[in-house]
Short mmCIF file of C-alpha atoms in Angstrom, two decimals:
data_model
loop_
_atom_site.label_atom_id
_atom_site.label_comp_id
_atom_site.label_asym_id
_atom_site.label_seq_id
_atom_site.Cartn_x
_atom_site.Cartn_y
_atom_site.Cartn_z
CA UNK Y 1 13.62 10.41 11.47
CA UNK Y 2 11.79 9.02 8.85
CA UNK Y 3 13.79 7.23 6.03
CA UNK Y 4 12.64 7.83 2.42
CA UNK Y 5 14.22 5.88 -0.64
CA UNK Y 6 13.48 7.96 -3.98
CA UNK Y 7 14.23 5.91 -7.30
CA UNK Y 8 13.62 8.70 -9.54
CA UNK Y 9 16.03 9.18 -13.06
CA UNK Y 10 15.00 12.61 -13.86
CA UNK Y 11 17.67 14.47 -12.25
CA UNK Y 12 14.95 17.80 -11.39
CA UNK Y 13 12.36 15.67 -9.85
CA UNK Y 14 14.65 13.67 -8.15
CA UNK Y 15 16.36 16.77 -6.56
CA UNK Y 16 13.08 18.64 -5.80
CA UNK Y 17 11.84 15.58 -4.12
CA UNK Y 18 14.73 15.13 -2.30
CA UNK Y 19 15.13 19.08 -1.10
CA UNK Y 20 11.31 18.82 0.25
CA UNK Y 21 11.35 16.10 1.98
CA UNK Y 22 14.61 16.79 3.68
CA UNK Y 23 13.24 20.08 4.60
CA UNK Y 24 10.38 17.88 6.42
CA UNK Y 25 12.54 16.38 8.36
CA UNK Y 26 13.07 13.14 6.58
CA UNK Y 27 16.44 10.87 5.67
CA UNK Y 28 16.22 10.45 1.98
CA UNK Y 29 18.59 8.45 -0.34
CA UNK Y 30 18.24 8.86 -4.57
CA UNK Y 31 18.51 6.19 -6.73
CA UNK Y 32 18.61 6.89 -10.29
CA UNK Y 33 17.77 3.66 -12.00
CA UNK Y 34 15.59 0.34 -11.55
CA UNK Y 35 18.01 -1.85 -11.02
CA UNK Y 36 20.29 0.26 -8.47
CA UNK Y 37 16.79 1.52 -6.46
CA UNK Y 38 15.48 -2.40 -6.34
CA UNK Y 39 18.99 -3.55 -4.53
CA UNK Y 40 18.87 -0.46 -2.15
CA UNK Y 41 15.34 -1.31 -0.87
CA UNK Y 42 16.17 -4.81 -0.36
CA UNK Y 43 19.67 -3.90 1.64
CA UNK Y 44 18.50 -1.13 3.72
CA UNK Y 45 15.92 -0.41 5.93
CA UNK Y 46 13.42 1.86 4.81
CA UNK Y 47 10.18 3.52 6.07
CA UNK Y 48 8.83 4.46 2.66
CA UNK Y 49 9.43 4.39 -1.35
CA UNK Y 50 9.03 6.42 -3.95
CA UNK Y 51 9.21 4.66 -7.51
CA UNK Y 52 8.74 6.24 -10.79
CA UNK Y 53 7.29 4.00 -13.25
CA UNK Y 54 9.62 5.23 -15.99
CA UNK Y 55 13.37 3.98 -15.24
CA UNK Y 56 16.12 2.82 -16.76
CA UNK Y 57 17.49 -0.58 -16.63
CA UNK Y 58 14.55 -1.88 -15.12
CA UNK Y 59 10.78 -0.44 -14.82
CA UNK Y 60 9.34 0.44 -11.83
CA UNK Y 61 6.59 -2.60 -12.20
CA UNK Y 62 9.80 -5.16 -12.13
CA UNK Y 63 10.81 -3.09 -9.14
CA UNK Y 64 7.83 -2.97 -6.86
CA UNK Y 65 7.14 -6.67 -7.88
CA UNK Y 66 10.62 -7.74 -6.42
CA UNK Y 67 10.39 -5.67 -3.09
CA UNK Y 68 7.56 -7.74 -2.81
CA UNK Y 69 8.71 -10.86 -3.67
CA UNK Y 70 11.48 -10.59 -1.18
CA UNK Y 71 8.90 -9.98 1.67
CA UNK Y 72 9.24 -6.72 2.60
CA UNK Y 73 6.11 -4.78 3.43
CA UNK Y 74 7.80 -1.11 3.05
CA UNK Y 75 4.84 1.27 2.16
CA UNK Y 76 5.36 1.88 -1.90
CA UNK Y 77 4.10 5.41 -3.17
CA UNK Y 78 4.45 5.49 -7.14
CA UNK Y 79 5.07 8.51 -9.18
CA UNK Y 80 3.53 7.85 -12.87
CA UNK Y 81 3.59 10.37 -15.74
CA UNK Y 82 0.35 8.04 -17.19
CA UNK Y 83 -2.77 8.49 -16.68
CA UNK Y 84 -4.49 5.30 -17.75
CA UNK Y 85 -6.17 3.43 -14.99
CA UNK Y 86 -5.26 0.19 -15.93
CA UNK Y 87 -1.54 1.36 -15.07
CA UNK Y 88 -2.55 2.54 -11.92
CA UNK Y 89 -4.51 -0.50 -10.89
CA UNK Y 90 -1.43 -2.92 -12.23
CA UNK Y 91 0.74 -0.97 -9.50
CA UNK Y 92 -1.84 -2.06 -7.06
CA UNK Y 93 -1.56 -5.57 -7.78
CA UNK Y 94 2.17 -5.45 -7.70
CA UNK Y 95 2.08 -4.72 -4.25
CA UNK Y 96 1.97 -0.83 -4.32
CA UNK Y 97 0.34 0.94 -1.67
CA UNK Y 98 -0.63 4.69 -3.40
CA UNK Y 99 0.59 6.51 -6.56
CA UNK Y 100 0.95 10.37 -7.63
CA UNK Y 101 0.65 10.82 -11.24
CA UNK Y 102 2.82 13.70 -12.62
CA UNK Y 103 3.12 16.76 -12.69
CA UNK Y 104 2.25 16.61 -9.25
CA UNK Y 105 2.57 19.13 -6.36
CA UNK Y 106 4.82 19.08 -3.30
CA UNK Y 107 2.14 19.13 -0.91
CA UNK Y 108 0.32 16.17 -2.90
CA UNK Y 109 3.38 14.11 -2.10
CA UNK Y 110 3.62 15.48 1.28
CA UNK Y 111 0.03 14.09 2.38
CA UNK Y 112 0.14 10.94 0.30
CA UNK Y 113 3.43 10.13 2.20
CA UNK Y 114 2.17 11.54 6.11
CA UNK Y 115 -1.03 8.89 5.16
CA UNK Y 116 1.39 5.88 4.46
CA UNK Y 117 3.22 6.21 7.65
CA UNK Y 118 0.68 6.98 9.67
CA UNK Y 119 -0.95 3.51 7.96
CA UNK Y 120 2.20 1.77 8.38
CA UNK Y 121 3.02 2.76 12.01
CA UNK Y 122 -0.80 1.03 12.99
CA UNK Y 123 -1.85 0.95 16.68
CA UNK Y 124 -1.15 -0.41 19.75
CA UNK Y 125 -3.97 -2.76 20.08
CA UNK Y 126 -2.90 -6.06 22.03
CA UNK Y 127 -4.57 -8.11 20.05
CA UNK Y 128 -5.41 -11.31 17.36
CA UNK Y 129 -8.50 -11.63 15.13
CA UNK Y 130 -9.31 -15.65 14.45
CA UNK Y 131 -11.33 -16.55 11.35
CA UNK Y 132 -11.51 -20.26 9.17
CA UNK Y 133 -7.31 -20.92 8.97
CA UNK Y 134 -6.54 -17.39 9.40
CA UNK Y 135 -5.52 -14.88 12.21
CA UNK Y 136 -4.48 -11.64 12.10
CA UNK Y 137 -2.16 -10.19 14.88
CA UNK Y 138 -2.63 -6.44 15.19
CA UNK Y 139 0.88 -6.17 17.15
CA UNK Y 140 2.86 -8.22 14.93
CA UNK Y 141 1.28 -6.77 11.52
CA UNK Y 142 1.03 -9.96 10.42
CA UNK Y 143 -1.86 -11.83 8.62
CA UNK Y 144 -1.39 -15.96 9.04
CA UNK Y 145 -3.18 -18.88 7.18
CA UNK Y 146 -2.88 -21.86 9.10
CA UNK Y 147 0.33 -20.71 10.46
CA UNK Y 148 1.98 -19.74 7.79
CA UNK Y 149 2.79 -15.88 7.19
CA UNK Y 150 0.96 -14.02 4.05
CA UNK Y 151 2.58 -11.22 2.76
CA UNK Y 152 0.59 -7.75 2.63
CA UNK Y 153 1.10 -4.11 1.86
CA UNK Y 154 0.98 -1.64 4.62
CA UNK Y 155 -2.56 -0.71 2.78
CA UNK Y 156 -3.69 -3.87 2.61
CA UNK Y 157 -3.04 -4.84 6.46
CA UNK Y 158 -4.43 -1.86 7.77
CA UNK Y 159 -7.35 -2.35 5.90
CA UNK Y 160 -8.10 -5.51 6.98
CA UNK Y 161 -7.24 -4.55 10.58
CA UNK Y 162 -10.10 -2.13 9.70
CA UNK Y 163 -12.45 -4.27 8.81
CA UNK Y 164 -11.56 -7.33 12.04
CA UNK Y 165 -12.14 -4.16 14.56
CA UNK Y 166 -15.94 -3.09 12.30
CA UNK Y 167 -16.69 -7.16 12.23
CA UNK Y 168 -19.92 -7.23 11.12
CA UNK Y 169 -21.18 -3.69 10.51
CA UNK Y 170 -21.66 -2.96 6.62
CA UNK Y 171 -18.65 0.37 5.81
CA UNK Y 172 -18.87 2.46 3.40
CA UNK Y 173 -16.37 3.37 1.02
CA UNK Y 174 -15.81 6.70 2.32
CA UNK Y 175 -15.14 5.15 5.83
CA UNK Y 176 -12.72 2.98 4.40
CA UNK Y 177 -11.13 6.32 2.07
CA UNK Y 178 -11.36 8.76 5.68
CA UNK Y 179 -9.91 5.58 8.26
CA UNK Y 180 -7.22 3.89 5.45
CA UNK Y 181 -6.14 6.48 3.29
CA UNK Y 182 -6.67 9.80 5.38
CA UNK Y 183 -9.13 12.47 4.98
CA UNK Y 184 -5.72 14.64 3.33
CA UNK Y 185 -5.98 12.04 0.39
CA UNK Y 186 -8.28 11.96 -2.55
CA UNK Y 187 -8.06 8.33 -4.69
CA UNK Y 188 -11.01 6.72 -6.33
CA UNK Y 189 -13.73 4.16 -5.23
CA UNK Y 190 -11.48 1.62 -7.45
CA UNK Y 191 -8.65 1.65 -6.01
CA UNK Y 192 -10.74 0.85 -3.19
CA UNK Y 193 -11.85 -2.52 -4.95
CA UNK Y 194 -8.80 -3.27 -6.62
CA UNK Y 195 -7.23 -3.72 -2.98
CA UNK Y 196 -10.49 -5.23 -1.86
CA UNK Y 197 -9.73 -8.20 -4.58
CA UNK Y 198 -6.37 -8.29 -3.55
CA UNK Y 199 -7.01 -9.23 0.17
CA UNK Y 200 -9.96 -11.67 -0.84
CA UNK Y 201 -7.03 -13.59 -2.54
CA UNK Y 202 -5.18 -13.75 0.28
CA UNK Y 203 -7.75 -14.63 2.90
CA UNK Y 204 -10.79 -16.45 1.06
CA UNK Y 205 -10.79 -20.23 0.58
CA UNK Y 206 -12.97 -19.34 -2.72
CA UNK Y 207 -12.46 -15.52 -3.48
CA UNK Y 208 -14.19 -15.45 -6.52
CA UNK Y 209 -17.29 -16.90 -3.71
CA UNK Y 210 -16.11 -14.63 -0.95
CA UNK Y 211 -17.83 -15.90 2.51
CA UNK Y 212 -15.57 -13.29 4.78
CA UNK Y 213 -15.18 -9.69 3.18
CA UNK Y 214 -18.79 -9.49 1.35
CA UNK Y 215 -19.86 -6.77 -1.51
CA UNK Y 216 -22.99 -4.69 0.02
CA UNK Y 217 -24.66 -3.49 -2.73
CA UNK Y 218 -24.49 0.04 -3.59
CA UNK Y 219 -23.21 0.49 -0.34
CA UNK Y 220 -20.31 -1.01 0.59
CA UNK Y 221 -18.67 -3.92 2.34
CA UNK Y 222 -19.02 -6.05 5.62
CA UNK Y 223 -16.62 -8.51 7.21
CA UNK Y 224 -18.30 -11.23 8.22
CA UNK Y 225 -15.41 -13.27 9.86
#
């Protein structure tokens, strides 16, 4: 059984979310501020978050960027009542792996979490992917750069697992939306890119020159590891 932490301070959002996702089958726990939801997801075990944005006592940002920083790769979906894009995308670079922006439906948050599982539980391939100082071990989740271990999202690891197993053939970025995110989930060719930059940072000697995950114009990318 799934375990779901909700940090959510509206008390009727955080009780709908709660009643639906129970009634899915899942374990859920409510916190009801920043500051209590960031100590439960660093003391527990968890299989997925939801974090508003809006919190008291400290802001979901502060939040996702401190289950980060304490190395845990727990899939992060985030519930926003914005709707710039520049809010979204800073959620990406905090570490967070999808977002809902409210008012949003039950079966929006249904799919969005099935997709992040299903990311986070990967496959069962028996095997590592060597390029420059890097290697990235399928059964361990791990990515490693010259031995040491570089945190990423759920998102961003099975991406790149993605693109190791496709070395060499130019995707698309509906391939990437259909394999990564799940043909249940509709995002946006930037969020796409935003992770894209986020993974060149962590795996490109130079990523403002990347040599290993390349652009294709108009198309695309290709890893060329």
């Amino acid at each position: 059984m799934p375990r779901i932490l909700v940090i959510e301070d509206d008390p009727a959002i955080a009780l709908g979310l709660e009643d639906d996702l129970r009634l899915e089958g899942y374990e859920v726990e409510v916190a009801t501020d920043g500051r209590t939801g960031s100590r439960r997801a660093r003391e527990e075990a968890f299989d997925l978050i939801l974090l508003d944005v809006m919190l008291p006592q400290k802001d979901g940002f502060e939040v996702c960027r401190e289950i980060r920083r304490a190395g845990l790769k727990t899939p992060i979906l985030l519930l926003t009542a914005r709707g710039e894009e520049t809010e979204k995308l800073l959620g990406f670079e905090l570490g967070a792996d999808d977002y809902v922006t409210k008012p949003f439906s039950p079966r929006e948050v249904r799919a969005r979490i099935k997709a992040l599982l299903r990311r986070a539980a990967g496959g069962g391939e028996q095997e590592i992917y060597r390029f420059g100082d890097a290697e990235v071990d399928l059964p361990r989740c791990e990515l490693r750069r010259a031995g040491r271990v570089v945190e990423l999202t759920a998102t961003e690891f099975q991406l790149l697992s993605f693109f190791v197993r496709k070395k060499g053939r130019t995707l698309s970025r509906e391939q990437l939306l259909n394999e990564v995110w799940g043909p249940d989930v509709h995002t946006t060719d930037r969020v796409i890119d935003t992770h894209i930059v986020n993974l060149r940072k962590k795996i490109e000697p130079h990523p403002e020159r990347p040599e290993y995950l390349v652009s294709v114009r108009a198309i695309g990318y290709r890893f060329d590891g």
